[in-house]
JSON list of C-alpha atoms in Angstrom, two decimals:
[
{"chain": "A", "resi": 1, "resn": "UNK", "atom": "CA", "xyz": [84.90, 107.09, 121.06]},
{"chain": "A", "resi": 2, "resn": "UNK", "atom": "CA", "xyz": [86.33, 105.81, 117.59]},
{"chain": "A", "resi": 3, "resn": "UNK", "atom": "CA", "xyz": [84.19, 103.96, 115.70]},
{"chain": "A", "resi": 4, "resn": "UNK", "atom": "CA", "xyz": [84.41, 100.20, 114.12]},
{"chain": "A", "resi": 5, "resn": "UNK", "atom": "CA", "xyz": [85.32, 100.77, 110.97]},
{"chain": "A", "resi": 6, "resn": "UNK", "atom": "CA", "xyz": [88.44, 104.08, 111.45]},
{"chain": "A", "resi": 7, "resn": "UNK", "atom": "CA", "xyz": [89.69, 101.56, 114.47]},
{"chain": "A", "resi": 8, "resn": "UNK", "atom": "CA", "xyz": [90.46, 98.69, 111.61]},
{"chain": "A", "resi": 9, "resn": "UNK", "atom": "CA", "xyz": [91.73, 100.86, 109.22]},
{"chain": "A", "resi": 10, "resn": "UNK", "atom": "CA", "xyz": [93.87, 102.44, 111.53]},
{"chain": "A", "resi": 11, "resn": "UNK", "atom": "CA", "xyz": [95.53, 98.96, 112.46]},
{"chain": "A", "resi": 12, "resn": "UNK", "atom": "CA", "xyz": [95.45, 97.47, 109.14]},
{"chain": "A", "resi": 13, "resn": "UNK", "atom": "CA", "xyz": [97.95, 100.49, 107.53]},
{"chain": "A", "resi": 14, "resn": "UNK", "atom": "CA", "xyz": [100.85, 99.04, 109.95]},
{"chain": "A", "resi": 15, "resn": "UNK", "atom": "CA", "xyz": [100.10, 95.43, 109.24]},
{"chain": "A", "resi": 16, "resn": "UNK", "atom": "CA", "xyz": [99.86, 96.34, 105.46]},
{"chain": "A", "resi": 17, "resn": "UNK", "atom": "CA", "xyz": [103.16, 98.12, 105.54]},
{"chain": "A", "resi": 18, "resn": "UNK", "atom": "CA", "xyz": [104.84, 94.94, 107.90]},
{"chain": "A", "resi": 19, "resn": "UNK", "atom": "CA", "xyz": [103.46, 92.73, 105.04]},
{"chain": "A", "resi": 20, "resn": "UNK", "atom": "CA", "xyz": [105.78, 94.97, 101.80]},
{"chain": "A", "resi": 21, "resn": "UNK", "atom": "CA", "xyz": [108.22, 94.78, 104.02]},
{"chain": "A", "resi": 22, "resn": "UNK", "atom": "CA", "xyz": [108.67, 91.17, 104.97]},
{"chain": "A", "resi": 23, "resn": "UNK", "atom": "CA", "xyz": [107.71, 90.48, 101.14]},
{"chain": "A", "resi": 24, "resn": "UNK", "atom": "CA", "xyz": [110.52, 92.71, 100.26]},
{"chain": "A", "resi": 25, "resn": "UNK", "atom": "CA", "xyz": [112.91, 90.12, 102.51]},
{"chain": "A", "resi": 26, "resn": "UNK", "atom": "CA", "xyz": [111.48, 86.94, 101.46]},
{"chain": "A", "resi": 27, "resn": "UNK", "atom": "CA", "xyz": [112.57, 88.25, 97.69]},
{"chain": "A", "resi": 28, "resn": "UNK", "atom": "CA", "xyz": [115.68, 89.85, 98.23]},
{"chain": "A", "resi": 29, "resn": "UNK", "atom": "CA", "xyz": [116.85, 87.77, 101.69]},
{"chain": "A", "resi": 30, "resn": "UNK", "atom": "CA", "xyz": [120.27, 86.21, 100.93]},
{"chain": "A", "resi": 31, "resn": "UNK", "atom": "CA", "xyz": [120.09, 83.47, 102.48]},
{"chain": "A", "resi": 32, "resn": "UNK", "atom": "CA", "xyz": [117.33, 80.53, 102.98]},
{"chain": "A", "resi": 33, "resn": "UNK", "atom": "CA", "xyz": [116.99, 81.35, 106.59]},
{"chain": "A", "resi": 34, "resn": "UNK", "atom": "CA", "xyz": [116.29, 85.34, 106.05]},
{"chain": "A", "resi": 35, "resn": "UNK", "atom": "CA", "xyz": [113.34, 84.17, 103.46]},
{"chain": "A", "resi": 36, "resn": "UNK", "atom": "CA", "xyz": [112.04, 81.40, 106.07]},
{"chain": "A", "resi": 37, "resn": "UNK", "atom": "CA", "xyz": [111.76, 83.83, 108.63]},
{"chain": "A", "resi": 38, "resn": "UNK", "atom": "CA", "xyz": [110.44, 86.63, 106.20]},
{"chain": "A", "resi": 39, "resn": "UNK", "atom": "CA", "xyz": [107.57, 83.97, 105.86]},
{"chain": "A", "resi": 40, "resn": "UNK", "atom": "CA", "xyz": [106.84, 83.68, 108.80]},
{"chain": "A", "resi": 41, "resn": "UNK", "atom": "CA", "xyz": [106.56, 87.06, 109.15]},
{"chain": "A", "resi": 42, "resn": "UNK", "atom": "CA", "xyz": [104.13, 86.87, 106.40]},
{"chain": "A", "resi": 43, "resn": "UNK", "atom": "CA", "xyz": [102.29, 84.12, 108.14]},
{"chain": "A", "resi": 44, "resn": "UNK", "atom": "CA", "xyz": [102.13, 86.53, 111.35]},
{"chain": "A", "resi": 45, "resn": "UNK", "atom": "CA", "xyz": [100.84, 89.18, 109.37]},
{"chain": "A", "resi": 46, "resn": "UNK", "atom": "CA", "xyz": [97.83, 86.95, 107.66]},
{"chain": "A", "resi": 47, "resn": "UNK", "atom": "CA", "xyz": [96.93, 85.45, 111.12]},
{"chain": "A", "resi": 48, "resn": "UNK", "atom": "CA", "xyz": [96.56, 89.42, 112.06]},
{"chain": "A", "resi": 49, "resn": "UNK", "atom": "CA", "xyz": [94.67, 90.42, 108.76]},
{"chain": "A", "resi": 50, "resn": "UNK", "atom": "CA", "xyz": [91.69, 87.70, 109.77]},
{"chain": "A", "resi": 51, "resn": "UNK", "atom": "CA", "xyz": [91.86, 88.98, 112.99]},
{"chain": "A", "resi": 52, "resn": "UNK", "atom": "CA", "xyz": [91.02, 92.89, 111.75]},
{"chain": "A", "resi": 53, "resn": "UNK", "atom": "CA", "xyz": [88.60, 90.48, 109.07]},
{"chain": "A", "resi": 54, "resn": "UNK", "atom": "CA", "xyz": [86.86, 89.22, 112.23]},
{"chain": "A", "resi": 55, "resn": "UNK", "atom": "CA", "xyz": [86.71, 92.59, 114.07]},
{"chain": "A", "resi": 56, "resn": "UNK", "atom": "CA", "xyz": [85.27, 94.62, 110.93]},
{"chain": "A", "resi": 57, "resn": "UNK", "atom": "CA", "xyz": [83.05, 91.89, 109.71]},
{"chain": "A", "resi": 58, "resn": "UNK", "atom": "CA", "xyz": [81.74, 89.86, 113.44]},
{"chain": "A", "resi": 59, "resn": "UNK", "atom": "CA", "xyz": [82.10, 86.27, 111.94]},
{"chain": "A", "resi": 60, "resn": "UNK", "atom": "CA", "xyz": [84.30, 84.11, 113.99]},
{"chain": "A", "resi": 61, "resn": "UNK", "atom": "CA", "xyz": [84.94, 81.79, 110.95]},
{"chain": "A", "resi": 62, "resn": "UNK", "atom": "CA", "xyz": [87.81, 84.02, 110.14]},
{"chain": "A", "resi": 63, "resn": "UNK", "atom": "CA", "xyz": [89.46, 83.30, 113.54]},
{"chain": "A", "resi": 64, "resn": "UNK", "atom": "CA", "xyz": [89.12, 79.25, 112.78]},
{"chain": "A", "resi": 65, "resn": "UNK", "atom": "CA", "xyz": [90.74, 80.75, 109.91]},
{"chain": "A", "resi": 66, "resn": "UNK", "atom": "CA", "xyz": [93.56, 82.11, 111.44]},
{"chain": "A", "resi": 67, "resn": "UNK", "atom": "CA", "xyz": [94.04, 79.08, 113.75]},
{"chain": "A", "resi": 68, "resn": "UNK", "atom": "CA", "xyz": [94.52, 77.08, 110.50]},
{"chain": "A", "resi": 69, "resn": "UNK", "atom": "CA", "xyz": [97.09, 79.16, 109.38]},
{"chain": "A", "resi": 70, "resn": "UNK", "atom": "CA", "xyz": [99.08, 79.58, 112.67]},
{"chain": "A", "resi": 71, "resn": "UNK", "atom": "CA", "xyz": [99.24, 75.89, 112.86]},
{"chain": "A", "resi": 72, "resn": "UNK", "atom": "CA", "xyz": [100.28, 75.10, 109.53]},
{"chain": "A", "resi": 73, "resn": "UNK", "atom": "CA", "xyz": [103.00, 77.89, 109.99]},
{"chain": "A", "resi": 74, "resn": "UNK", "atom": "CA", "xyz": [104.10, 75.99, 113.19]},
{"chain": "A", "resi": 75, "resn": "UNK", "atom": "CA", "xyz": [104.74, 72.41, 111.51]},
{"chain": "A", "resi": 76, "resn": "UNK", "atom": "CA", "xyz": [106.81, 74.65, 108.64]},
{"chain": "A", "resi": 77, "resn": "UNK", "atom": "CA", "xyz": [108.54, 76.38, 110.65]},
{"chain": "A", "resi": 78, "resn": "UNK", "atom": "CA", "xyz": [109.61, 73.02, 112.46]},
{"chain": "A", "resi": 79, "resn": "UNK", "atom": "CA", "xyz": [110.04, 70.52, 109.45]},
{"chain": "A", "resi": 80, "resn": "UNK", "atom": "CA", "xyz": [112.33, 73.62, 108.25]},
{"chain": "A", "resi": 81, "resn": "UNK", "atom": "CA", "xyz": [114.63, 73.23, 111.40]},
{"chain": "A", "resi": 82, "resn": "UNK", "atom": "CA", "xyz": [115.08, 70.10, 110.69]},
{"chain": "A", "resi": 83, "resn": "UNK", "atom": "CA", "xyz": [116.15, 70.26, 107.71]},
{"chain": "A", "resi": 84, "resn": "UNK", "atom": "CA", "xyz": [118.67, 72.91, 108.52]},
{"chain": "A", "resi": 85, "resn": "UNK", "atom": "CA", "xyz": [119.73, 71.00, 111.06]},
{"chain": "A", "resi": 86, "resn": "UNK", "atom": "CA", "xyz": [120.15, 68.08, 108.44]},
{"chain": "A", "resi": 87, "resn": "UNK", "atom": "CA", "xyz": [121.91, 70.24, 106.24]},
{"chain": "A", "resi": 88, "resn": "UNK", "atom": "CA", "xyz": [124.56, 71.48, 108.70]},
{"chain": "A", "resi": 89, "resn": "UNK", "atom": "CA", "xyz": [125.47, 68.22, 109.84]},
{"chain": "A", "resi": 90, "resn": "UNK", "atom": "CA", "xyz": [126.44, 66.51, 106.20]},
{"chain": "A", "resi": 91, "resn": "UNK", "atom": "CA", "xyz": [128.73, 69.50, 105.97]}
]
């Protein structure tokens, strides 16, 4: 069986490559849209990084943790539709 410690490095490699990646978009996205969603893509990615934190370390604080930053992505993510929506309709 695989131990603790190879299982979370294992995982983290894909999440650390996901994370260049949607960095990579959120700088070079052309559009305010492609560098919303790029962060929250980012966002994703954090919420998963505590989640490896709390499976390599055993604390639980790092899941409040990633509740906090799940819901603060969720009211962005919303006040941002509005304002496209906002935006689209003076035009």
């Amino acid at each position: 069986m695989i131990d603790m410690a190879t299982l979370t490095t294992v995982l983290a490699v894909p999440l650390a490559l996901a994370f260049l990646l949607a960095g990579w978009r959120m700088v070079s996205g052309p559009s305010f849209a492609d560098r919303f969603v790029a962060l929250d893509m980012l966002t994703a990615i954090a919420v998963g990084f505590a989640a490896l934190t709390t499976l390599a370390t055993g604390r639980g604080a790092f899941l409040d943790i990633a509740l906090g930053i799940s819901l603060i992505n969720f009211v962005a993510t919303a006040a941002f539709a509005v304002f496209l929506e906002r935006k689209r309709r003076r035009q």
